[in-house]
mmCIF file of C-alpha atoms in Angstrom:
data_model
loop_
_atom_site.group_PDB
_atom_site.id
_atom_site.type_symbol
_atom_site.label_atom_id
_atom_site.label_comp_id
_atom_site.label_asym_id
_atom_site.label_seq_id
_atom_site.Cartn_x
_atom_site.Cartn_y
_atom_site.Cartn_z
ATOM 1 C CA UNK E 1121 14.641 50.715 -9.171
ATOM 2 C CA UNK E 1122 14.692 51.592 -5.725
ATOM 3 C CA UNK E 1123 14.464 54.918 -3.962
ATOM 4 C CA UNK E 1124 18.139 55.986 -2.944
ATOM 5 C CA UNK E 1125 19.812 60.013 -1.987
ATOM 6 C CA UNK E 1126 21.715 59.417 -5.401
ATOM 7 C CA UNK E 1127 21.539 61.446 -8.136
ATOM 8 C CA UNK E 1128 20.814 58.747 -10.679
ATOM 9 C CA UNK E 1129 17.527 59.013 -11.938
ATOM 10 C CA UNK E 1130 14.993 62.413 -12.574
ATOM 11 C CA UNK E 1131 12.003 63.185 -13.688
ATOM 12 C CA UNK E 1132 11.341 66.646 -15.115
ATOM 13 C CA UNK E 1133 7.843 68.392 -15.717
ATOM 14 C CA UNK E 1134 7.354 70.976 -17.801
ATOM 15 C CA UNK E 1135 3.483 72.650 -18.354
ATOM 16 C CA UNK E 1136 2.972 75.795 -19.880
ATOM 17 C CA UNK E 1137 -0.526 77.400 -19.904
ATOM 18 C CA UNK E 1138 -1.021 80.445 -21.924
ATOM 19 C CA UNK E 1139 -4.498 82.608 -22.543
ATOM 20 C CA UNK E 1140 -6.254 80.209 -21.093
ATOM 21 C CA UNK E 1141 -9.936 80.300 -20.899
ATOM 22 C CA UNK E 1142 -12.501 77.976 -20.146
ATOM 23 C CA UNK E 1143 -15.228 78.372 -22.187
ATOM 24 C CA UNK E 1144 -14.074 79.095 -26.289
ATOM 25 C CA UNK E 1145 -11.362 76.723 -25.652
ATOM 26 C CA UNK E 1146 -13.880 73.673 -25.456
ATOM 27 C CA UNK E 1147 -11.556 71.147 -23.942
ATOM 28 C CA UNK E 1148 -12.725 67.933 -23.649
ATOM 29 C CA UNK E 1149 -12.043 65.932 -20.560
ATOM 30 C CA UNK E 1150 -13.141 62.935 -22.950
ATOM 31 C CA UNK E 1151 -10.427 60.431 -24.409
ATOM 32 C CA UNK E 1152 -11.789 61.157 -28.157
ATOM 33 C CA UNK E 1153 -11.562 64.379 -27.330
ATOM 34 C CA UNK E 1154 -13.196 65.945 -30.409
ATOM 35 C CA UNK E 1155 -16.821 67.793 -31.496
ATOM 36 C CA UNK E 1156 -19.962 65.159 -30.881
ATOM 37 C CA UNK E 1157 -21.994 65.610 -34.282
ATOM 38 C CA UNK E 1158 -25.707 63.913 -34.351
ATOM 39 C CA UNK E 1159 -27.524 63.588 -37.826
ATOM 40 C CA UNK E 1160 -31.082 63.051 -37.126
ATOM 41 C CA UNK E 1161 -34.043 61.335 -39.246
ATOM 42 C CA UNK E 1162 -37.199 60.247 -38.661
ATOM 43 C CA UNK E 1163 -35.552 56.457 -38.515
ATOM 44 C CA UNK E 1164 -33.022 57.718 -35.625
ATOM 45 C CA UNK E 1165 -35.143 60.179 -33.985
ATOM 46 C CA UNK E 1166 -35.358 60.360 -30.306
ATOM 47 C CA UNK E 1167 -32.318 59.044 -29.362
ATOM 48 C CA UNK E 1168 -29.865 59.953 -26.662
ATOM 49 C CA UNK E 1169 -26.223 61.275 -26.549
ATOM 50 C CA UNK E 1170 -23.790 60.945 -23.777
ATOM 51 C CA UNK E 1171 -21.334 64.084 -23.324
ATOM 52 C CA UNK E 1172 -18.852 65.729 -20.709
ATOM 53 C CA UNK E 1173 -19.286 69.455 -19.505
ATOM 54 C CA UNK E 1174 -17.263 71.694 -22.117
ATOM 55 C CA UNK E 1175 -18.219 69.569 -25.101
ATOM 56 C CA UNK E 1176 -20.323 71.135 -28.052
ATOM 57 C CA UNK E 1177 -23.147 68.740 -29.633
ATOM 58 C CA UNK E 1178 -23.511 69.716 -33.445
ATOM 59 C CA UNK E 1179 -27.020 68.253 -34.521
ATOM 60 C CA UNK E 1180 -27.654 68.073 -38.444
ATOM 61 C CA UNK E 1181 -31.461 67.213 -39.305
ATOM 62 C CA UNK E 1182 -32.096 65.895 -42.436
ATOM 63 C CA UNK E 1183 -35.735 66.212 -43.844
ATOM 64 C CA UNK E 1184 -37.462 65.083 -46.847
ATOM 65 C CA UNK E 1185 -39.253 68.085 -48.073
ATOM 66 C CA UNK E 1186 -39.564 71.679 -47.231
ATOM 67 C CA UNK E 1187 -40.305 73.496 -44.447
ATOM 68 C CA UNK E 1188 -38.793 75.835 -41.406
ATOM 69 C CA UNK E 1189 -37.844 74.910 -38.444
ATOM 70 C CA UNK E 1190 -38.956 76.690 -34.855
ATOM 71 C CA UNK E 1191 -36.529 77.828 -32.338
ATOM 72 C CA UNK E 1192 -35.217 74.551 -30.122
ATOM 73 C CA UNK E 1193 -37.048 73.879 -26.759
ATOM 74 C CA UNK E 1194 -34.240 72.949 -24.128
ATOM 75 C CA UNK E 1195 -35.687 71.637 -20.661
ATOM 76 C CA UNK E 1196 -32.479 72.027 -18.788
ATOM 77 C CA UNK E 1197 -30.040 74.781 -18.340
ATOM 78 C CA UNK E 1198 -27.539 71.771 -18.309
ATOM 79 C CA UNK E 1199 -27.297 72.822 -21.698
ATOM 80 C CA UNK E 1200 -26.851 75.730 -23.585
ATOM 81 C CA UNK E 1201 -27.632 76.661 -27.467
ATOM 82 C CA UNK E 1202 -25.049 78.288 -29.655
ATOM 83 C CA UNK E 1203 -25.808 78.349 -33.017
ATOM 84 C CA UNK E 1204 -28.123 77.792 -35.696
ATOM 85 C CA UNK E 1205 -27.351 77.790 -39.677
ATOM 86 C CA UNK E 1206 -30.223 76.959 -42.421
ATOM 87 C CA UNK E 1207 -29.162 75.893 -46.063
ATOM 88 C CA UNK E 1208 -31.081 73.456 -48.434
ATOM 89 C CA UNK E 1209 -30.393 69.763 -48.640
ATOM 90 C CA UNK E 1210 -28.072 69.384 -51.982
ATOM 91 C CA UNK E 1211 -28.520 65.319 -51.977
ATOM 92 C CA UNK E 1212 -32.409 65.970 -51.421
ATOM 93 C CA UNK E 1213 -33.428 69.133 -53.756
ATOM 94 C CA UNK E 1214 -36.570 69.474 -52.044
ATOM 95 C CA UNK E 1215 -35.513 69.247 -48.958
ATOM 96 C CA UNK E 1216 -33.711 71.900 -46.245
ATOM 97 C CA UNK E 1217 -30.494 71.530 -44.040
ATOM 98 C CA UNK E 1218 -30.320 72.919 -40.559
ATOM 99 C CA UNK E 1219 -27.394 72.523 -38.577
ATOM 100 C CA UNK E 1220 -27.561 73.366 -34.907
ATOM 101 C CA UNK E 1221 -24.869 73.632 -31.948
ATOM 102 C CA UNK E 1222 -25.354 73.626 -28.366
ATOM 103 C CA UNK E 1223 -22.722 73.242 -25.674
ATOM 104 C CA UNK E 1224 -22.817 71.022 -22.709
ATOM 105 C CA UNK E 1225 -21.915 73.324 -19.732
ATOM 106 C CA UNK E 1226 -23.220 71.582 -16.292
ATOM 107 C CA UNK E 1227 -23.485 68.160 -14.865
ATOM 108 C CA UNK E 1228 -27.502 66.722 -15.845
ATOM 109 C CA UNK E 1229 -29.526 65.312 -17.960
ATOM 110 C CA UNK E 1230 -31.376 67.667 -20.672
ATOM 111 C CA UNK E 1231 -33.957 67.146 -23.462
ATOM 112 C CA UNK E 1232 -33.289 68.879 -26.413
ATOM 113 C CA UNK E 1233 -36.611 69.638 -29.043
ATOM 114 C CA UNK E 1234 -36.780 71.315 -32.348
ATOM 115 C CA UNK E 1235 -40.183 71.406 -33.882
ATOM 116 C CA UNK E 1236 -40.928 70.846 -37.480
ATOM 117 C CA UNK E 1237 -44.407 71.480 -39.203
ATOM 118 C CA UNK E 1238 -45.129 69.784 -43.593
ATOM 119 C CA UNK E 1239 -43.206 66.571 -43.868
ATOM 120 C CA UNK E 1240 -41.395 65.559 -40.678
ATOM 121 C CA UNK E 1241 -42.362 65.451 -36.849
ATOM 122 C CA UNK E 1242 -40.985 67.078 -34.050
ATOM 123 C CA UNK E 1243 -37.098 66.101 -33.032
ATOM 124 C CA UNK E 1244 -35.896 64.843 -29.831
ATOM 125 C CA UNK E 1245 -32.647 64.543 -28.484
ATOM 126 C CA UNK E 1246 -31.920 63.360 -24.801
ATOM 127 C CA UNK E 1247 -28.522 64.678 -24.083
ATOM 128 C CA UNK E 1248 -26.966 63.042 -20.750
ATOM 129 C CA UNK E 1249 -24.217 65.098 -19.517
ATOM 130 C CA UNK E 1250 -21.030 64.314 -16.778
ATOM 131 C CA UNK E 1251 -18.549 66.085 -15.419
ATOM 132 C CA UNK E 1252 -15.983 62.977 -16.267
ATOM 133 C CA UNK E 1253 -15.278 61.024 -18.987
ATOM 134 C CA UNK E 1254 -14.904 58.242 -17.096
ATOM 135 C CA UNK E 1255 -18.049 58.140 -16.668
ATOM 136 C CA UNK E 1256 -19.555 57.559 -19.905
ATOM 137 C CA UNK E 1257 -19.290 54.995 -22.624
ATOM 138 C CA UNK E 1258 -17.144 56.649 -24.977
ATOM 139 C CA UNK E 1259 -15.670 55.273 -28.362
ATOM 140 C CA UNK E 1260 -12.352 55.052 -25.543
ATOM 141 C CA UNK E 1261 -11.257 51.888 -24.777
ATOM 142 C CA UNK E 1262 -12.145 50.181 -21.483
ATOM 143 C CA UNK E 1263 -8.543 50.151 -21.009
ATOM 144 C CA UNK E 1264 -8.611 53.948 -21.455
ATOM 145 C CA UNK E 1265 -11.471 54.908 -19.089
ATOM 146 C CA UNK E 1266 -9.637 53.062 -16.217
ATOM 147 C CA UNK E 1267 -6.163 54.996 -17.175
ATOM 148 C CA UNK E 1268 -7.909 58.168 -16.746
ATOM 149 C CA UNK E 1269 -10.040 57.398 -14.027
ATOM 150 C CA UNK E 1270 -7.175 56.164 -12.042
ATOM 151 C CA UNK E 1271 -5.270 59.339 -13.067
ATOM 152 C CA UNK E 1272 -8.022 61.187 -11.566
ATOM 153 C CA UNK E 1273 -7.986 59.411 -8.187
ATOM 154 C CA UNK E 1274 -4.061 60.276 -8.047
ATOM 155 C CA UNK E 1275 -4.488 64.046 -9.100
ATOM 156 C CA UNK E 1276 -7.610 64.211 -6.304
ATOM 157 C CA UNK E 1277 -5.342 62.703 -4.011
ATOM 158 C CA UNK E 1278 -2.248 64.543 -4.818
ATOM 159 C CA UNK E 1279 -4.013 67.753 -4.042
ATOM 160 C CA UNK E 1280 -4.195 66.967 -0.899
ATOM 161 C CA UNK E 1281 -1.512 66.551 0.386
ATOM 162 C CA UNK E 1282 -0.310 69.722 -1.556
ATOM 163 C CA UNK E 1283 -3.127 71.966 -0.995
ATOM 164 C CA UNK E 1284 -2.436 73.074 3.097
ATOM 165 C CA UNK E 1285 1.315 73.937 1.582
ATOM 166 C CA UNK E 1286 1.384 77.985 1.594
ATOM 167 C CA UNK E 1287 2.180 80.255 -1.072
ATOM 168 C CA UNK E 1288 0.022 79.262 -4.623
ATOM 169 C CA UNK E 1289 -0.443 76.068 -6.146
ATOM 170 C CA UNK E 1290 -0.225 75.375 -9.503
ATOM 171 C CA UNK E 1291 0.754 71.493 -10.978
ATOM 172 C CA UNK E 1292 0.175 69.120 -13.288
ATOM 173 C CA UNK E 1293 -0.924 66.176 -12.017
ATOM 174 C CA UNK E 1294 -1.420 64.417 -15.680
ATOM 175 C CA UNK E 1295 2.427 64.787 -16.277
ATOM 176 C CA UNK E 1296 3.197 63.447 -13.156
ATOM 177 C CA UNK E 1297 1.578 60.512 -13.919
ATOM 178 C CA UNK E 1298 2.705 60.280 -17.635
ATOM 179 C CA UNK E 1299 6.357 60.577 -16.249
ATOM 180 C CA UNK E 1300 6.198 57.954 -13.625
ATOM 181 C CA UNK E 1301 4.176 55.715 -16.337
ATOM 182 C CA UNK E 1302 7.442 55.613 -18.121
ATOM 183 C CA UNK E 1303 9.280 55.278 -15.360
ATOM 184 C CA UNK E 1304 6.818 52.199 -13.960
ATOM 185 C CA UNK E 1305 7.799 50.657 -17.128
ATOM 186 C CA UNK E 1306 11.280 49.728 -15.685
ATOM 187 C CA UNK E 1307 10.308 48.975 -11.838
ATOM 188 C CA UNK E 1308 9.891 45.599 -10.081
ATOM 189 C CA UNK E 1309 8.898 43.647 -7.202
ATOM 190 C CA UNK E 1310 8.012 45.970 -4.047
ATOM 191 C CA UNK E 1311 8.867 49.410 -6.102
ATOM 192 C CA UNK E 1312 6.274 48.293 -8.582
ATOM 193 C CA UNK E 1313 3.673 46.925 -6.467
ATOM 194 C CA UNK E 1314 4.207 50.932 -4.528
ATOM 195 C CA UNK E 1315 4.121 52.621 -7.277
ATOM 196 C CA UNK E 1316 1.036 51.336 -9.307
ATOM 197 C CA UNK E 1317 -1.098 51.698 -5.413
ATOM 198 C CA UNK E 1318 0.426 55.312 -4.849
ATOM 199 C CA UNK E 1319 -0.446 56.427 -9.155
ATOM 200 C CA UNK E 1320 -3.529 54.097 -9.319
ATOM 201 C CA UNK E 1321 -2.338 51.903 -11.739
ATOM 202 C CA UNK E 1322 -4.877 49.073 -11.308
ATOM 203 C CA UNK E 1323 -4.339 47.378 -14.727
ATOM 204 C CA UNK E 1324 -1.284 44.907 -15.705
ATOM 205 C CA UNK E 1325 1.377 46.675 -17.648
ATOM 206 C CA UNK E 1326 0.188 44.631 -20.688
ATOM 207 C CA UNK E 1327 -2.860 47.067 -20.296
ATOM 208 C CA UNK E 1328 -1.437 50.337 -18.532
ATOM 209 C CA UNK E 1329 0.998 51.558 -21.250
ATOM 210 C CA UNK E 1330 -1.208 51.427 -24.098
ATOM 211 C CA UNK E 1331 -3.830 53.094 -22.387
ATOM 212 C CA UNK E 1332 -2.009 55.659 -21.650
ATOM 213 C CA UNK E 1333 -0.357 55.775 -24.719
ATOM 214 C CA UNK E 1334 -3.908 55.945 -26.765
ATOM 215 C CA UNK E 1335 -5.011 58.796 -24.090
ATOM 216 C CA UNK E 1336 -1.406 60.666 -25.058
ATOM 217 C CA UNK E 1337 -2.127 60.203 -29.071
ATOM 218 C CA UNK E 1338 -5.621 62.154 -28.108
ATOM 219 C CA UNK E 1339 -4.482 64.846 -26.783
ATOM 220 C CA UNK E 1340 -1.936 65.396 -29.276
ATOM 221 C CA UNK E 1341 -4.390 65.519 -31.621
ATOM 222 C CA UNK E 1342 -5.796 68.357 -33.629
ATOM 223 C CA UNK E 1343 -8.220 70.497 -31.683
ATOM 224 C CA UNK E 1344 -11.179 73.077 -32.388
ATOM 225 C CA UNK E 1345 -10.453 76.201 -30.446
ATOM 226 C CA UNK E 1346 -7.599 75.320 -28.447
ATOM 227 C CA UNK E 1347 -3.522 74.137 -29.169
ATOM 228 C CA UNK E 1348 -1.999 71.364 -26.742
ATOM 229 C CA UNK E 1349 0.787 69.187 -27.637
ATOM 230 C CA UNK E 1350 2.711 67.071 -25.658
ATOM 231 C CA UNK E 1351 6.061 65.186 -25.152
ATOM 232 C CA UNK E 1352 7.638 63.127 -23.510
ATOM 233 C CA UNK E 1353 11.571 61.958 -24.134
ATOM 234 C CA UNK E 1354 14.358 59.914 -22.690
ATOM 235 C CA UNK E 1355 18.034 61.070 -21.654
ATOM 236 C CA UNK E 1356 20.327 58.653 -20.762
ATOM 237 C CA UNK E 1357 23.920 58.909 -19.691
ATOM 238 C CA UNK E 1358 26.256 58.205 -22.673
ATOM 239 C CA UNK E 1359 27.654 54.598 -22.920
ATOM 240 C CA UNK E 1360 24.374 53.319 -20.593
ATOM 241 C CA UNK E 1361 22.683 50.186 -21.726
ATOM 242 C CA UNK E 1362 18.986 50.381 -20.750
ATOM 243 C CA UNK E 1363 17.022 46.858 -21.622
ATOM 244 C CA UNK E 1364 15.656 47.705 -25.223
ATOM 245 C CA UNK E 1365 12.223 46.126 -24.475
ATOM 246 C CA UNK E 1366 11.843 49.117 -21.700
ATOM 247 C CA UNK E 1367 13.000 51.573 -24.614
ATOM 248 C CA UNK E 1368 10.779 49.911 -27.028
ATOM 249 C CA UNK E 1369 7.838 50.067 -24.547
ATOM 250 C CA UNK E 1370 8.798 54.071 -24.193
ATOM 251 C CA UNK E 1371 8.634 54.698 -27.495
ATOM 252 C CA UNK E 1372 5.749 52.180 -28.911
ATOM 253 C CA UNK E 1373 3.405 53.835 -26.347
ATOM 254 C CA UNK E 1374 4.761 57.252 -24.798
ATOM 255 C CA UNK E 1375 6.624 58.569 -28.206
ATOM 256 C CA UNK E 1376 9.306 59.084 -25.634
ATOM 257 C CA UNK E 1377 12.486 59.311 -28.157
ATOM 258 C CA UNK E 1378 16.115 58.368 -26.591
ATOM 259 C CA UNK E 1379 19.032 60.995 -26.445
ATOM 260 C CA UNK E 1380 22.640 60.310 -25.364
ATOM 261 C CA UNK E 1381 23.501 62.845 -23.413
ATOM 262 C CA UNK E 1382 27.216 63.285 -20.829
ATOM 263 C CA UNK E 1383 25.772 64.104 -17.859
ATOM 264 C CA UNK E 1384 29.401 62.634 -16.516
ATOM 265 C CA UNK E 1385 31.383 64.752 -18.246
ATOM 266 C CA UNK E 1386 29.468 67.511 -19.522
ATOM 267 C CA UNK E 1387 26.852 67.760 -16.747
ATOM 268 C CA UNK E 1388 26.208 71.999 -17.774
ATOM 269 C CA UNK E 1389 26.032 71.041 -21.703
ATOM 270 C CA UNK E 1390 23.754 68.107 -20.799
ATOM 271 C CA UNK E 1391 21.310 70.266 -18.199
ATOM 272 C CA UNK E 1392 21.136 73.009 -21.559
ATOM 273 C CA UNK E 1393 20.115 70.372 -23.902
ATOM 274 C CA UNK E 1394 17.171 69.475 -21.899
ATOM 275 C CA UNK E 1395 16.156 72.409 -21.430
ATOM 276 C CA UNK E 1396 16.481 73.871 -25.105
ATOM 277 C CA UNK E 1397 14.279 70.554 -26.187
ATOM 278 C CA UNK E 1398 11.518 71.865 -23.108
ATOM 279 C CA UNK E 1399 11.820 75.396 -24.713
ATOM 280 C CA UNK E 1400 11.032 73.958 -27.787
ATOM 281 C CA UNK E 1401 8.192 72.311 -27.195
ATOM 282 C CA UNK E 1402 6.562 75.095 -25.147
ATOM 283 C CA UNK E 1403 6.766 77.783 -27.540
ATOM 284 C CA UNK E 1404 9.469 79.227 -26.331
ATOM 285 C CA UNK E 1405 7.749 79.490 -22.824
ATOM 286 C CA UNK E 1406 9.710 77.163 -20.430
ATOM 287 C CA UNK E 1407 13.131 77.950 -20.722
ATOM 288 C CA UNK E 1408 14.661 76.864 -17.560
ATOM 289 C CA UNK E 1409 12.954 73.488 -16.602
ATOM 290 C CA UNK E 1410 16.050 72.573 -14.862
ATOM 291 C CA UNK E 1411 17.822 75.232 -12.772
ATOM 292 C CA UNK E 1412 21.673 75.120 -12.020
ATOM 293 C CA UNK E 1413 22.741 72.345 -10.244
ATOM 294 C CA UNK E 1414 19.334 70.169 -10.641
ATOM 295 C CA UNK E 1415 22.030 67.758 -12.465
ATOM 296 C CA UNK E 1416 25.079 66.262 -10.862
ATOM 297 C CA UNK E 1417 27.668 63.564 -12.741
ATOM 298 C CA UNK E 1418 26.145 60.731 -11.233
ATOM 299 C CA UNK E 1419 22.705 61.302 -12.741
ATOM 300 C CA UNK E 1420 22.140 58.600 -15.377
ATOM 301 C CA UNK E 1421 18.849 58.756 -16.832
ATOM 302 C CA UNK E 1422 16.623 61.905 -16.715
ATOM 303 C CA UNK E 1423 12.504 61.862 -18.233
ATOM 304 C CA UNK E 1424 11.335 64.908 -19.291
ATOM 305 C CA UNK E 1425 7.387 65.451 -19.943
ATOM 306 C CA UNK E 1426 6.402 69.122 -21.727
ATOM 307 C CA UNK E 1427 2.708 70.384 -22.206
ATOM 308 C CA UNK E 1428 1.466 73.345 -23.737
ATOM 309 C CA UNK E 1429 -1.983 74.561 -24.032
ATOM 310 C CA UNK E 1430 -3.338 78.123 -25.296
ATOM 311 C CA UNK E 1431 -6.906 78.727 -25.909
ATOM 312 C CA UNK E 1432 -8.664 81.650 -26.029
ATOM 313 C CA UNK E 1433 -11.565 83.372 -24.159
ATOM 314 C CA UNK E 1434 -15.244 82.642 -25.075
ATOM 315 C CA UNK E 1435 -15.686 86.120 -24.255
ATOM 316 C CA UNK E 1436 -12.813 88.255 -23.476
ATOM 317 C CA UNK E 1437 -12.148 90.835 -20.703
ATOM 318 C CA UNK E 1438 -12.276 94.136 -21.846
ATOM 319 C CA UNK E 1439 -8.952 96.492 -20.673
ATOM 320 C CA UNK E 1440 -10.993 99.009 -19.534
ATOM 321 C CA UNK E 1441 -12.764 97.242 -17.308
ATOM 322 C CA UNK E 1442 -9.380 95.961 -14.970
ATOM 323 C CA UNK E 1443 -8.816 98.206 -12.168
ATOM 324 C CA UNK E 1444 -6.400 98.189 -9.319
ATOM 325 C CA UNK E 1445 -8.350 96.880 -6.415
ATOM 326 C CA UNK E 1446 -7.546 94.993 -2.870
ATOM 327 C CA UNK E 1447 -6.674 91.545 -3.093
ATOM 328 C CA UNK E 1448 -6.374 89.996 0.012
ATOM 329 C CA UNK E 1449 -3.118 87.851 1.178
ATOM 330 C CA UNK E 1450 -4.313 86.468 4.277
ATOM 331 C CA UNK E 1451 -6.012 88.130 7.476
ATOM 332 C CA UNK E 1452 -3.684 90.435 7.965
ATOM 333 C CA UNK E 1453 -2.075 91.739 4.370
ATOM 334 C CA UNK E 1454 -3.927 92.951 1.386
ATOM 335 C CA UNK E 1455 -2.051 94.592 -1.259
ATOM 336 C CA UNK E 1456 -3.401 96.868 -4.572
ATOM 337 C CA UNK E 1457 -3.154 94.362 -7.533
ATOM 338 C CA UNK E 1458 -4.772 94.547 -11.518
ATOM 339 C CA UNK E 1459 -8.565 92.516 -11.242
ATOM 340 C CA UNK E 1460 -10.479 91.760 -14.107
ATOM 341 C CA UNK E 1461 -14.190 92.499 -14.023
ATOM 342 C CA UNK E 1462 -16.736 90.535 -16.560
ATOM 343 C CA UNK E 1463 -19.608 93.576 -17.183
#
């Protein structure tokens, strides 16, 4: 595949972000992307956890007789407590239950303590937290920390060269590099060789695709506190043979499903279809990925990557509190717009 003014080949992008907050939503920059629980005893006691900022830490002690528990002692505000819930232990009768929840919300290293008096000693958590997952030794592949730490160095890198552009800015730099993945999957030679420097692809395509494909399969799973999905599919010109090992590869690790579509002859019908399956998979949201005359009938093959995401606030604005205020356009414009105001 090489770069040409033709109209044969297109990526599309779709990303739809709605109530989006960044607290209650607890998204994960992790690849396991789910809720860290801990159940402590006196054999595993004093052990340490590795976490990402945004991540909750559920702790469970298990005791063998009866007694309270103080309040936790936390020696860094790189962590934050949440909740606390008391029951008794049904597998041990005479012994209690306590279930505790903190939330990881700033780069550092904390130590977490919950005193005990009777039966059991003091317990001790060290909780390490980074502000990337590819930092930490996760249950993620190897394979799957370099995917998304090369995505990161992309996105980083992508910003800026779009950030001095004027007006706002607001991309996804994961579907960008999902997209071009799939389309990597089919390049060669030079194009190859530029693409994987320009997207950070530093692995052999033996290695690339299903890391990104188990990274994908993550974040389409279910969530605590927040929806995202994500697809990906394939639209090829009616009639076109693509090699059914690239198709395979698609499909095996991008669940990027192949549709016929006559962008030749039917270049309107074909631009609707696209954008009906985008609409779709946004909730309705995106319904014109691909404006009027973003298709011609030379176009061949067109990728199309959708992302949705809605989370709520951790704690929400109050209507009340949003007044019209000055917001400043540059130096010499300011105009009255809504603000919201956290009392």
């Amino acid at each position: 595949m090489t770069a040409s003014p033709s109209n044969l080949f297109l990526v599309a992008l779709a990303m739809m972000m709605a109530s989006c907050g960044p607290s209650h939503a607890q998204v994960d920059m992790s690849p396991s992307g789910a809720l860290q629980i801990l159940s402590l005893n006196r054999a595993n006691n004093g052990q340490k956890v590795v976490t990402t900022v945004g991540q909750s830490i559920e702790i469970t002690l298990q005791t063998i007789g009866p007694g309270q528990y103080s309040n936790s002692r936390i020696s860094s505000p790189a962590i934050r407590f949440e909740s606390a819930a008391f029951s008794k232990d049904r597998p041990n009768p005479g012994g209690v239950k306590q279930v505790y929840r903190f939330r990881a919300v700033a780069e550092g290293e904390a130590r977490v303590q919950i005193p005990h008096t009777a039966l059991n000693p003091t317990f001790k958590v060290r909780i390490q937290v980074a502000a990337w997952a590819t930092e930490l030794p996760t249950t993620a592949t190897s394979d799957q920390a370099k995917a998304a730490q090369g995505n990161n160095a992309f996105a980083i890198e992508l910003y800026g060269q779009l950030r001095n552009q004027t007006g706002n800015l607001f991309f996804s730099p994961e579907s960008i590099s999902t997209a071009l993945a799939m389309t990597y999957a089919g390049a060669r030679a030079d194009t190859a060789a530029e693409m994987a420097k320009t997207l950070h692809f530093t692995m052999p395509p033996g290695h690339l695709h299903p890391a990104m494909g188990g990274l994908l399969r993550d974040r389409n799973a279910a969530h605590d506190g927040y929806h995202l999905k994500e697809a990906d599919a394939l639209w090829v010109q009616t009639g076109y043979s693509l090699l059914p090992e690239f198709l395979k590869l698609n499909k095996d690790n991008y669940e990027a499903g192949l549709n016929q579509v006559d962008f030749g002859g039917a270049t309107e019908a074909s631009r609707q279809t696209i954008n009906l399956w985008v609409e779709q998979r946004t909730e309705n949201k995106i319904r014109e990925l691909l404006r009027s005359g973003s298709l011609a009938s030379d176009t061949r093959l067109v990728l199309t990557n959708a992302i949705y995401f809605k989370g709520d606030w951790e704690v929400r604005f109050k209507q009340e509190d949003t007044k019209y205020e000055d917001f400043r356009l540059f130096a010499a414009r300011t105009i009255k717009t809504p603000l919201m105001h956290m009392m």
